[in-house]
PDB file of C-alpha atoms in Angstrom:
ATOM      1  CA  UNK A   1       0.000   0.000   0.000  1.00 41.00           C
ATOM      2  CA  UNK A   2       1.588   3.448  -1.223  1.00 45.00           C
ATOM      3  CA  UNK A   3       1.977   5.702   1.863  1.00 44.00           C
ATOM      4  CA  UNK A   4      -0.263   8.768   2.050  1.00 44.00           C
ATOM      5  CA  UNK A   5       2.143  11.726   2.218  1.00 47.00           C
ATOM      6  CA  UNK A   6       1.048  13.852   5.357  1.00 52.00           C
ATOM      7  CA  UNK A   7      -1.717  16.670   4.442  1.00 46.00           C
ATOM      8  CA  UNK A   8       1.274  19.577   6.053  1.00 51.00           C
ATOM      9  CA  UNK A   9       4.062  18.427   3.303  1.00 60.00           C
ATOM     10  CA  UNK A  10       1.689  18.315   0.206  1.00 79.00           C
ATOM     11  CA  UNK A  11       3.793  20.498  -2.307  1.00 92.00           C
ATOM     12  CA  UNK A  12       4.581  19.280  -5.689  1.00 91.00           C
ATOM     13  CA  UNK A  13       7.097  17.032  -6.027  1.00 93.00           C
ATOM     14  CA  UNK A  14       9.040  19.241  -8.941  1.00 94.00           C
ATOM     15  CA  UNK A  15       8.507  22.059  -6.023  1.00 95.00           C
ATOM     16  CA  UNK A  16       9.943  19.583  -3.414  1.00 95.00           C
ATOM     17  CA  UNK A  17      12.956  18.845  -5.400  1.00 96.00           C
ATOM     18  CA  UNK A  18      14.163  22.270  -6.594  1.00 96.00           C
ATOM     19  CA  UNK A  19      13.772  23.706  -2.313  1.00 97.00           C
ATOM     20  CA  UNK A  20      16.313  20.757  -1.482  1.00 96.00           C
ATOM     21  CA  UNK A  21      18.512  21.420  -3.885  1.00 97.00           C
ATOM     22  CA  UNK A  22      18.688  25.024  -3.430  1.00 97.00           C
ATOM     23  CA  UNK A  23      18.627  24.361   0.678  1.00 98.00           C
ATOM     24  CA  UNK A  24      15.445  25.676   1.212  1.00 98.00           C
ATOM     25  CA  UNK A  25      16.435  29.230   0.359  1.00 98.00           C
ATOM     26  CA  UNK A  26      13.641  30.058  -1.826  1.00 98.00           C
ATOM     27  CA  UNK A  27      11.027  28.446   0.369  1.00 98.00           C
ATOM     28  CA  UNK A  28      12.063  29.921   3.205  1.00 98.00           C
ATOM     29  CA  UNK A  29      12.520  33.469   2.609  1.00 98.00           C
ATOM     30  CA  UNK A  30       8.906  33.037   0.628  1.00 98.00           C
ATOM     31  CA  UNK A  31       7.843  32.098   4.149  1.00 98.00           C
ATOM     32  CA  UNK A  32       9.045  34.620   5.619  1.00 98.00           C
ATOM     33  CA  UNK A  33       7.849  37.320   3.839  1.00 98.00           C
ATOM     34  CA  UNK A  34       3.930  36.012   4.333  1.00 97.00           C
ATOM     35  CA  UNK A  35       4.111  35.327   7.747  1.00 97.00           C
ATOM     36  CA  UNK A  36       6.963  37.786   9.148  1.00 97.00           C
ATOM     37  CA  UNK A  37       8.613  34.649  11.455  1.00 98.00           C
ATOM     38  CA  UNK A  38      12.489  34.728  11.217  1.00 98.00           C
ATOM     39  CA  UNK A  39      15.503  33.469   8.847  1.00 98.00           C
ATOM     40  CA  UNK A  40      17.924  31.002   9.802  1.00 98.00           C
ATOM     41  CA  UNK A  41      20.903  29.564   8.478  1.00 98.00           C
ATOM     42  CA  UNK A  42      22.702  26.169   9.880  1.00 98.00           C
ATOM     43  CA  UNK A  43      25.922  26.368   8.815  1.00 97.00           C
ATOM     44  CA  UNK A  44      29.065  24.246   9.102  1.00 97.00           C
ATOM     45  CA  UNK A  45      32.268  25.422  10.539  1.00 95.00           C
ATOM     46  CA  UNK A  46      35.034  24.583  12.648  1.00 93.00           C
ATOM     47  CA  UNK A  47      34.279  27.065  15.660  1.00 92.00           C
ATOM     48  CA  UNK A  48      31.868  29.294  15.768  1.00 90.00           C
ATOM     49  CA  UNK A  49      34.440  32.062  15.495  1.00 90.00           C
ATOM     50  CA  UNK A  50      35.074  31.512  12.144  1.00 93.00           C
ATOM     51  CA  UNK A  51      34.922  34.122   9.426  1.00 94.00           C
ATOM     52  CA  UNK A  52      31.258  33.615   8.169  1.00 94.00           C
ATOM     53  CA  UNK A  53      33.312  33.016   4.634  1.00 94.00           C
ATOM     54  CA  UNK A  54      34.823  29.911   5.867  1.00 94.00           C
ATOM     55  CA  UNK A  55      31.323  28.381   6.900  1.00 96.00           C
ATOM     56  CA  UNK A  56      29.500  26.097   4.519  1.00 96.00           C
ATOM     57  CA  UNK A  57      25.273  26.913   4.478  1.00 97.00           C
ATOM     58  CA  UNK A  58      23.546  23.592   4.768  1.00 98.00           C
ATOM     59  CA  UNK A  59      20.192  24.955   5.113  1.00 98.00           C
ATOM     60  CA  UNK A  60      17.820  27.745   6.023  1.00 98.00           C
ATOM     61  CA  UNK A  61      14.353  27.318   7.147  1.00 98.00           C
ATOM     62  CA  UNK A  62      12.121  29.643   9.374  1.00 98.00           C
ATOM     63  CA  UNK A  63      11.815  29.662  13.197  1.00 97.00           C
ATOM     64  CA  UNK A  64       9.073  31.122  15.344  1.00 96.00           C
ATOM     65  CA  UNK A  65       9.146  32.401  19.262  1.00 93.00           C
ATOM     66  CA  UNK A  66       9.933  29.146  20.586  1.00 91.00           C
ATOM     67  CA  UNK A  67      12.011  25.638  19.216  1.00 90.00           C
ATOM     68  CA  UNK A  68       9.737  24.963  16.582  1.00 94.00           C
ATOM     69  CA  UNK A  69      11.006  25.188  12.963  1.00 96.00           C
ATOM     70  CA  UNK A  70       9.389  25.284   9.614  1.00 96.00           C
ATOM     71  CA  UNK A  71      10.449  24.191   5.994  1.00 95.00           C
ATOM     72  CA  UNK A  72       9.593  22.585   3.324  1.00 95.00           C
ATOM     73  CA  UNK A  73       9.455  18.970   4.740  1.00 90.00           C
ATOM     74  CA  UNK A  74       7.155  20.606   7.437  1.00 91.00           C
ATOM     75  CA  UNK A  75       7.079  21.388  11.308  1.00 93.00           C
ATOM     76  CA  UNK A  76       9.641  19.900  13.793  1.00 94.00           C
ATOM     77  CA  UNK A  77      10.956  20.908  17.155  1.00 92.00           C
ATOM     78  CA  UNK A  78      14.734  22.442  16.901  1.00 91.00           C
ATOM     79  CA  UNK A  79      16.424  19.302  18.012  1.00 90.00           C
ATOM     80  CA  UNK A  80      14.100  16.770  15.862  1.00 93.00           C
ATOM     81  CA  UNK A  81      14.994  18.992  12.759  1.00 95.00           C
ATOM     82  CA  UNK A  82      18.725  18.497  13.834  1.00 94.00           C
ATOM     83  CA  UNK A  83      19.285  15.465  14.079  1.00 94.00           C
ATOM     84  CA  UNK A  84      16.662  14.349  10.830  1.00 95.00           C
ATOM     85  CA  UNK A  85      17.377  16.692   8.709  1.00 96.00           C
ATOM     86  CA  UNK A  86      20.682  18.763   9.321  1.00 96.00           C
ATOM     87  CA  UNK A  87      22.779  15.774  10.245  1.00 95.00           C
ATOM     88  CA  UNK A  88      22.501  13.987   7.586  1.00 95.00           C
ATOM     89  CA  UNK A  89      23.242  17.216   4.739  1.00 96.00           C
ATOM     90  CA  UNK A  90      26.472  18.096   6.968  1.00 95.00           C
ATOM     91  CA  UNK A  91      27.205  14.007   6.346  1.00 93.00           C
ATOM     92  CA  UNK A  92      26.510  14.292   2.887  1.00 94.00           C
ATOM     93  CA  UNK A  93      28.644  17.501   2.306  1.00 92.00           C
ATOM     94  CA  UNK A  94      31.316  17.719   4.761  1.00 90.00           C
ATOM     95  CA  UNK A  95      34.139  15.789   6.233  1.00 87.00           C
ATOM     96  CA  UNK A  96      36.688  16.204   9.383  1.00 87.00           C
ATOM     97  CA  UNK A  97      35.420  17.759  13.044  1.00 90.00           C
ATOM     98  CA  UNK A  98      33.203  20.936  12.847  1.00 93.00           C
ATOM     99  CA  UNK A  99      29.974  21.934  14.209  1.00 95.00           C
ATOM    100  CA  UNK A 100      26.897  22.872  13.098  1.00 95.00           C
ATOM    101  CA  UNK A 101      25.970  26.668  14.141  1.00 96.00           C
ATOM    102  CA  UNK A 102      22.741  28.511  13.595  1.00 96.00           C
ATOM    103  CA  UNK A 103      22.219  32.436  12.973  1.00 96.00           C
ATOM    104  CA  UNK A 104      19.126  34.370  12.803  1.00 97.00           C
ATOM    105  CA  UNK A 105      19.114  37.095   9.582  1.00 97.00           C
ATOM    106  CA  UNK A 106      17.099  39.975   8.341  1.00 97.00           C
ATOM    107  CA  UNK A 107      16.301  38.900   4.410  1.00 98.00           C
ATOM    108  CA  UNK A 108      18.251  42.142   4.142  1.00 97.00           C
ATOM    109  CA  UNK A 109      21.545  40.243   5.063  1.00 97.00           C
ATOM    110  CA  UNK A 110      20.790  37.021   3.984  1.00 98.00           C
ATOM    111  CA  UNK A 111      20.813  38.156   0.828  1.00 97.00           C
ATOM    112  CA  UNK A 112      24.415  38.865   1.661  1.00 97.00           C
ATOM    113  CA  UNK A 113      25.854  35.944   2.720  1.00 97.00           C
ATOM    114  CA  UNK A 114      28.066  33.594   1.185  1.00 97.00           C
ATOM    115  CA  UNK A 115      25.265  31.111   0.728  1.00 98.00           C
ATOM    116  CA  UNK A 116      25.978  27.994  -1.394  1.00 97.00           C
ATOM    117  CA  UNK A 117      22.230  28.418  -2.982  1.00 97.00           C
ATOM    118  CA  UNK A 118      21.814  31.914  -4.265  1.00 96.00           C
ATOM    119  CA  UNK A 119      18.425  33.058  -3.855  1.00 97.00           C
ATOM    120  CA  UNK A 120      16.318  33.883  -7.108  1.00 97.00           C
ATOM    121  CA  UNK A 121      13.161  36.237  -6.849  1.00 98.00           C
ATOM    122  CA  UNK A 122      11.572  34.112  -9.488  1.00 97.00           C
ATOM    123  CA  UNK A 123      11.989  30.931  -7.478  1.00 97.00           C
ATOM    124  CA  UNK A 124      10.474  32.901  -4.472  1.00 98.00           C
ATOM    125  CA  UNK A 125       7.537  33.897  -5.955  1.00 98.00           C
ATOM    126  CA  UNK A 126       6.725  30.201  -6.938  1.00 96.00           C
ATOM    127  CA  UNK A 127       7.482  28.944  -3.102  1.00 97.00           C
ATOM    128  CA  UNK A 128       5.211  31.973  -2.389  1.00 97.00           C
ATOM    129  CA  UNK A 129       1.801  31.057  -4.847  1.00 97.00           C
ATOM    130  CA  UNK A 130       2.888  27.261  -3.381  1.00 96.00           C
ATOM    131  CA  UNK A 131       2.543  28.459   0.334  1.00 97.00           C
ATOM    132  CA  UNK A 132      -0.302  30.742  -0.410  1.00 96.00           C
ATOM    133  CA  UNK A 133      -2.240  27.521  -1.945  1.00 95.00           C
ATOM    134  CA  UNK A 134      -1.470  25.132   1.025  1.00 94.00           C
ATOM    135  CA  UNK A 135      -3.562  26.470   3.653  1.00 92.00           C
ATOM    136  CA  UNK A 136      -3.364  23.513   5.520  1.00 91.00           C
ATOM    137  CA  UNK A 137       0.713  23.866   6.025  1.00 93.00           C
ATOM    138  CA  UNK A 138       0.593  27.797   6.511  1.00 93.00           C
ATOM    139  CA  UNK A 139      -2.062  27.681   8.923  1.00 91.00           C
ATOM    140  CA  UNK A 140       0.129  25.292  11.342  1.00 91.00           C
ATOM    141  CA  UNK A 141       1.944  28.836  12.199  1.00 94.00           C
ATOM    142  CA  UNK A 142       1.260  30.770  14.891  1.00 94.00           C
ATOM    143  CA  UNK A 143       0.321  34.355  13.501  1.00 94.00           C
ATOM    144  CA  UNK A 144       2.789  36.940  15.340  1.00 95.00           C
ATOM    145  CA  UNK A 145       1.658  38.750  17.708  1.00 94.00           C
ATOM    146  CA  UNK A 146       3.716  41.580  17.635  1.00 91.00           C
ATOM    147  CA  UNK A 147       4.319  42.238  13.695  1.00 93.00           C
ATOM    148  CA  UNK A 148       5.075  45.891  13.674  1.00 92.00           C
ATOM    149  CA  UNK A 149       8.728  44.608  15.360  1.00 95.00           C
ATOM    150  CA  UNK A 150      10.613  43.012  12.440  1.00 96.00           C
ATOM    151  CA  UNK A 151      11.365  39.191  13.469  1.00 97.00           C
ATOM    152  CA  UNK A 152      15.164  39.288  13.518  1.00 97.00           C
ATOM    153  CA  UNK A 153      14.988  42.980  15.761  1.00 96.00           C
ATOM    154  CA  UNK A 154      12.341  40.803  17.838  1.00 96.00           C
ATOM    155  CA  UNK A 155      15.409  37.877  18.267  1.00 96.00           C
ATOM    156  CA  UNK A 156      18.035  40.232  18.916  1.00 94.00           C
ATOM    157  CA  UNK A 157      15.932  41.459  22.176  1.00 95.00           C
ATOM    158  CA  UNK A 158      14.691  38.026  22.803  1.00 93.00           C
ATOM    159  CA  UNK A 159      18.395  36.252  22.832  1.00 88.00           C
ATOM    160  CA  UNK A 160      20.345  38.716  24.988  1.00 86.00           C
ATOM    161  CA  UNK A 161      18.638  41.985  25.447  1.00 94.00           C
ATOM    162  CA  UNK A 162      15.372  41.092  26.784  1.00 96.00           C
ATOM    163  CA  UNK A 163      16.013  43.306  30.389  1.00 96.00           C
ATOM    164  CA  UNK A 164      16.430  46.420  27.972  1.00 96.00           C
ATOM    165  CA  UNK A 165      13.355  45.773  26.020  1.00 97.00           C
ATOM    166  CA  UNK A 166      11.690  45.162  29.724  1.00 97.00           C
ATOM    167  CA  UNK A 167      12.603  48.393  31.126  1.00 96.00           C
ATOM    168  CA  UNK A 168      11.749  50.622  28.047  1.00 96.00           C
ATOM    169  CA  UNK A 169       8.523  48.947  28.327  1.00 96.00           C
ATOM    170  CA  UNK A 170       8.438  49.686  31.981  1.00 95.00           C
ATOM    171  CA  UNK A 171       8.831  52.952  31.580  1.00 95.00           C
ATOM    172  CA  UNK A 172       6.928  53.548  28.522  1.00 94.00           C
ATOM    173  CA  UNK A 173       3.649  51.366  30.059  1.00 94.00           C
ATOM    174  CA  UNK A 174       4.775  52.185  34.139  1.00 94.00           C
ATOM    175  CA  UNK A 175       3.901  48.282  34.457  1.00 96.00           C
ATOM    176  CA  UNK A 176       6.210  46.078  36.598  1.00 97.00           C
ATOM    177  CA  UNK A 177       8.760  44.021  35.003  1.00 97.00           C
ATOM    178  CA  UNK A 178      10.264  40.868  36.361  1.00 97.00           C
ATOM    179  CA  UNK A 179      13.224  38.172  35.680  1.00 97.00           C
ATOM    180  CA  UNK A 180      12.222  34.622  35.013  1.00 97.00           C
ATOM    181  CA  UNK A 181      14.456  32.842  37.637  1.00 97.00           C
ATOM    182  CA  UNK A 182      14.429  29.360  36.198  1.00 96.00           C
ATOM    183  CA  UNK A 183      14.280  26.454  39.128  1.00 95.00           C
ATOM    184  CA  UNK A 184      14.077  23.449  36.937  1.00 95.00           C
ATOM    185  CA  UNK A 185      14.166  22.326  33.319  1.00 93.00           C
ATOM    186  CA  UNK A 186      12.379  19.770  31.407  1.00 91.00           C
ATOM    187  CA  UNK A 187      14.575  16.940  30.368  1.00 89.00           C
ATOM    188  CA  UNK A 188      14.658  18.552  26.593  1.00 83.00           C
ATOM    189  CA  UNK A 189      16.567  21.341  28.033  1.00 85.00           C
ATOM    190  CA  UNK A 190      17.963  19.902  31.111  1.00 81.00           C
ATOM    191  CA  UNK A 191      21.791  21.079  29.869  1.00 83.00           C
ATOM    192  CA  UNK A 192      20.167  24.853  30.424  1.00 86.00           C
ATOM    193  CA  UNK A 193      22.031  26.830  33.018  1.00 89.00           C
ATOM    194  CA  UNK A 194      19.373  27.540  36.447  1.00 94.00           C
ATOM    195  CA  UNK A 195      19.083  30.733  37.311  1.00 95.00           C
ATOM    196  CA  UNK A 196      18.108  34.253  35.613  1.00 95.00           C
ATOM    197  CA  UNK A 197      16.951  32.710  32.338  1.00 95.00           C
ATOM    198  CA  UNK A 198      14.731  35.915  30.642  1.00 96.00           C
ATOM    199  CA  UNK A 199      12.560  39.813  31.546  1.00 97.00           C
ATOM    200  CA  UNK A 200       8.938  40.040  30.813  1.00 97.00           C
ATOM    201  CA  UNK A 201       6.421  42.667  31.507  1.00 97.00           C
ATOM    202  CA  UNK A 202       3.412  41.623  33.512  1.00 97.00           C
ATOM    203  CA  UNK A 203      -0.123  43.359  32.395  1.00 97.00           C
ATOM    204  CA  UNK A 204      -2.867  43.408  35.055  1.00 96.00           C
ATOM    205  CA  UNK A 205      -4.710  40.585  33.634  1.00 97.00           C
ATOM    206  CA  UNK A 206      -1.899  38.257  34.546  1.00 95.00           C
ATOM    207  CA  UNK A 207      -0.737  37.591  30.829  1.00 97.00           C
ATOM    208  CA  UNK A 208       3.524  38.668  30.137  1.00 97.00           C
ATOM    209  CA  UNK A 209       4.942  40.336  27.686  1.00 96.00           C
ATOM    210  CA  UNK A 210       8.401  40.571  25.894  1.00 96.00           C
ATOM    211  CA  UNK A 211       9.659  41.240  22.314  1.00 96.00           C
ATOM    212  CA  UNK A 212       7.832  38.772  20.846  1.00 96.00           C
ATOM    213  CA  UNK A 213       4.152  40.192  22.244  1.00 95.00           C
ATOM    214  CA  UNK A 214       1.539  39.736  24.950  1.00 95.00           C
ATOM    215  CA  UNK A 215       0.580  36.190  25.619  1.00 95.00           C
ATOM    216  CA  UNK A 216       0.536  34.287  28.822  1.00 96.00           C
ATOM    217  CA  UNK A 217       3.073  33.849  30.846  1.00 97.00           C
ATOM    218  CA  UNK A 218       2.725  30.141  30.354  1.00 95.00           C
ATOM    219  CA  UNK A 219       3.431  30.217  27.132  1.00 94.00           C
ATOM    220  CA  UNK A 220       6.735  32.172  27.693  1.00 95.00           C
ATOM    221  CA  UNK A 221       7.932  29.789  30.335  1.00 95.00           C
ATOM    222  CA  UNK A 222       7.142  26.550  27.953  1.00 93.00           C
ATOM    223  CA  UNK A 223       9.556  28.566  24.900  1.00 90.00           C
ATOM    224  CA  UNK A 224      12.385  28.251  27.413  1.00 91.00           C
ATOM    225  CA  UNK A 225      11.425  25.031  28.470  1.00 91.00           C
ATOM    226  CA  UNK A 226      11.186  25.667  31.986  1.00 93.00           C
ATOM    227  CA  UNK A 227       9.651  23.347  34.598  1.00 94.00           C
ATOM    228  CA  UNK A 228       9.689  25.379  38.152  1.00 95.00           C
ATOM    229  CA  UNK A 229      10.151  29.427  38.294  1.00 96.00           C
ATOM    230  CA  UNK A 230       9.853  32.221  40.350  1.00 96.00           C
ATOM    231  CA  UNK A 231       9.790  35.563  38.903  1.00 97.00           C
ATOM    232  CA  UNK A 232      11.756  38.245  41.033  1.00 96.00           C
ATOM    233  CA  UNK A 233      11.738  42.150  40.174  1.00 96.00           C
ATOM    234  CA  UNK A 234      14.933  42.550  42.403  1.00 96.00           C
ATOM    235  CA  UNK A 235      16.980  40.085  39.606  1.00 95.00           C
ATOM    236  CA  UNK A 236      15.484  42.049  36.474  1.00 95.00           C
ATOM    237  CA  UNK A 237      16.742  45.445  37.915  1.00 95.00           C
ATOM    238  CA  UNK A 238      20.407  43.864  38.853  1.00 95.00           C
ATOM    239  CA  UNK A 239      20.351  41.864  35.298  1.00 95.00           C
ATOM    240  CA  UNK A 240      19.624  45.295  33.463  1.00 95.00           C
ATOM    241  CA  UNK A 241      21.950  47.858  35.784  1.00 95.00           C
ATOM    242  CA  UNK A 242      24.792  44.829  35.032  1.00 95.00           C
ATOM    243  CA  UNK A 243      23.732  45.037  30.985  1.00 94.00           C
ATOM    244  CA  UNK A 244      24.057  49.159  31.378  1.00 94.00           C
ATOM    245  CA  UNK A 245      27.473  48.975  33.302  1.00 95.00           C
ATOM    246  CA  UNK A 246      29.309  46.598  31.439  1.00 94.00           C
ATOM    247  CA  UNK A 247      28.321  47.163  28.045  1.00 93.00           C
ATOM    248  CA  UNK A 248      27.092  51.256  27.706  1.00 95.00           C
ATOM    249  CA  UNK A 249      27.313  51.968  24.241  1.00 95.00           C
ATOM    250  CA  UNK A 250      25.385  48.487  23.217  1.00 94.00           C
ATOM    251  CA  UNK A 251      23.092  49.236  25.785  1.00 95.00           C
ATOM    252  CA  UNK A 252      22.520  52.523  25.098  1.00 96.00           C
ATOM    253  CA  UNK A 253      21.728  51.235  21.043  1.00 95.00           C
ATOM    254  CA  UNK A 254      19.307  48.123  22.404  1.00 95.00           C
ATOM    255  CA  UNK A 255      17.592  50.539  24.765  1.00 96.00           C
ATOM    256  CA  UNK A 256      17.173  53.153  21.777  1.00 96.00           C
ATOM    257  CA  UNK A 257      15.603  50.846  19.548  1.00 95.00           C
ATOM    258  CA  UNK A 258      13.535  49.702  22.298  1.00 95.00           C
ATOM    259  CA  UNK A 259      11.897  52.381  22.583  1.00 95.00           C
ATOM    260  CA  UNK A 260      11.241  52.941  19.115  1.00 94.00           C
ATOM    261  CA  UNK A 261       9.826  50.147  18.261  1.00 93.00           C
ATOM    262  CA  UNK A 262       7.497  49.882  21.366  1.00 90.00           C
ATOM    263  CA  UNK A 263       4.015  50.772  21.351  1.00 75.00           C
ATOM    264  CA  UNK A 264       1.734  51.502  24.796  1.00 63.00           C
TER     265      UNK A 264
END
């Protein structure tokens, strides 16, 4: 009996075989530009200090606010889309010790980086009618809840510079900010370090908010994959006076930006 292909992965074959030899390029910036989620890139390097020239792309493919990734062979947590699908293109394509490292990109740069797929508008515009025409695959993504912040500004606050976004909300909104003291992991993420783990704003009506958008606070601590929490407003004000202190100038550009992107 032939094997029903599954209803989220139902793009023409010709379709199927042009994204994976172009490494999901097309297809993924096409998805990026309907839904506004973010670029990545896995690539393959040494260290991740290397000059971006020396890394080889194996793939790029779109992310949302928490592990969950999305290309053209459909939806899989980060580490199940590892290990199925990037493992075995770095196998394929590279020898010796290296590591695979992953970036988040504006379609801005990605168009400037030393891809091994180039992308091409016309290809893009076919991944996008494709998309468009499989409702059942697009609507699997969440819709963003906070679209007028572009996705890779949204990740740069989310992955390091969360306090700052917190206090220019605080001060914008006068609501109470907190750190996310993480007490436990699930086993997923049990090699996460305990401790200060991320800043949110908390509205009256108990939901949090960071760069991302409103939404409850539930949903925040499942993204990090965190099991027991407190939340502590004495951390968040020693996490952002440390960010201010050691790092001014980058501070003083995060908190900027901030506060132009945020709205009451």
């Amino acid at each position: 009996m032939k094997k029903k292909k599954r209803a989220d992965i139902e793009f023409p074959e010709t379709l199927l075989k042009s994204w994976e030899l172009s490494d999901g390029v097309n297809f993924a910036i096409a998805l990026s530009r309907i839904t506004g989620w973010l670029l990545h890139v896995d690539w393959w390097c040494i260290s991740e200090n290397d000059p971006i020239e020396q890394m080889k792309s194996l793939r790029v493919y779109v992310g949302v606010d928490n592990d969950t990734v999305y290309d053209f062979r459909g939806k899989k947590r980060a580490q199940a889309f590892a290990h199925y699908v990037i493992t075995p293109i770095a196998q394929k394509r590279v020898t010796g010790k290296g590591i695979v490292l992953t970036r988040f990109y504006s379609e801005e740069t990605l168009m400037t980086l030393p891809l091994r797929v180039k992308p091409s508008e016309t290809e893009i515009a076919k991944a996008k009618e494709a998309i468009i025409n499989n409702r059942n695959f697009l609507n699997k993504l969440p819709i963003r809840l906070n679209p007028e912040i572009p996705a890779h500004i949204a990740a740069q606050f989310n992955f390091g510079w969360c306090a700052v976004y917190a206090e220019a909300k605080r001060e914008i909104s006068n609501l109470p900010v907190f750190g996310i003291i993480a007490k436990k992991y699930i086993d997923a993420y049990s090699n996460s370090s305990l401790g200060f783990c991320h800043s949110v704003v908390i509205h009256p009506d108990g939901d949090a908010e960071d760069s991302w958008g409103k939404q409850p606070l539930s949903n925040i601590i499942a993204n990090f994959g965190i099991q027991e929490y407190e939340l502590d407003e004495e951390v968040q004000k020693e996490v952002n006076s440390n960010l201010k202190r050691n790092s001014p100038e980058k501070y003083k550009e995060a908190y900027e930006m901030a506060m132009a992107y945020i709205k009451v």
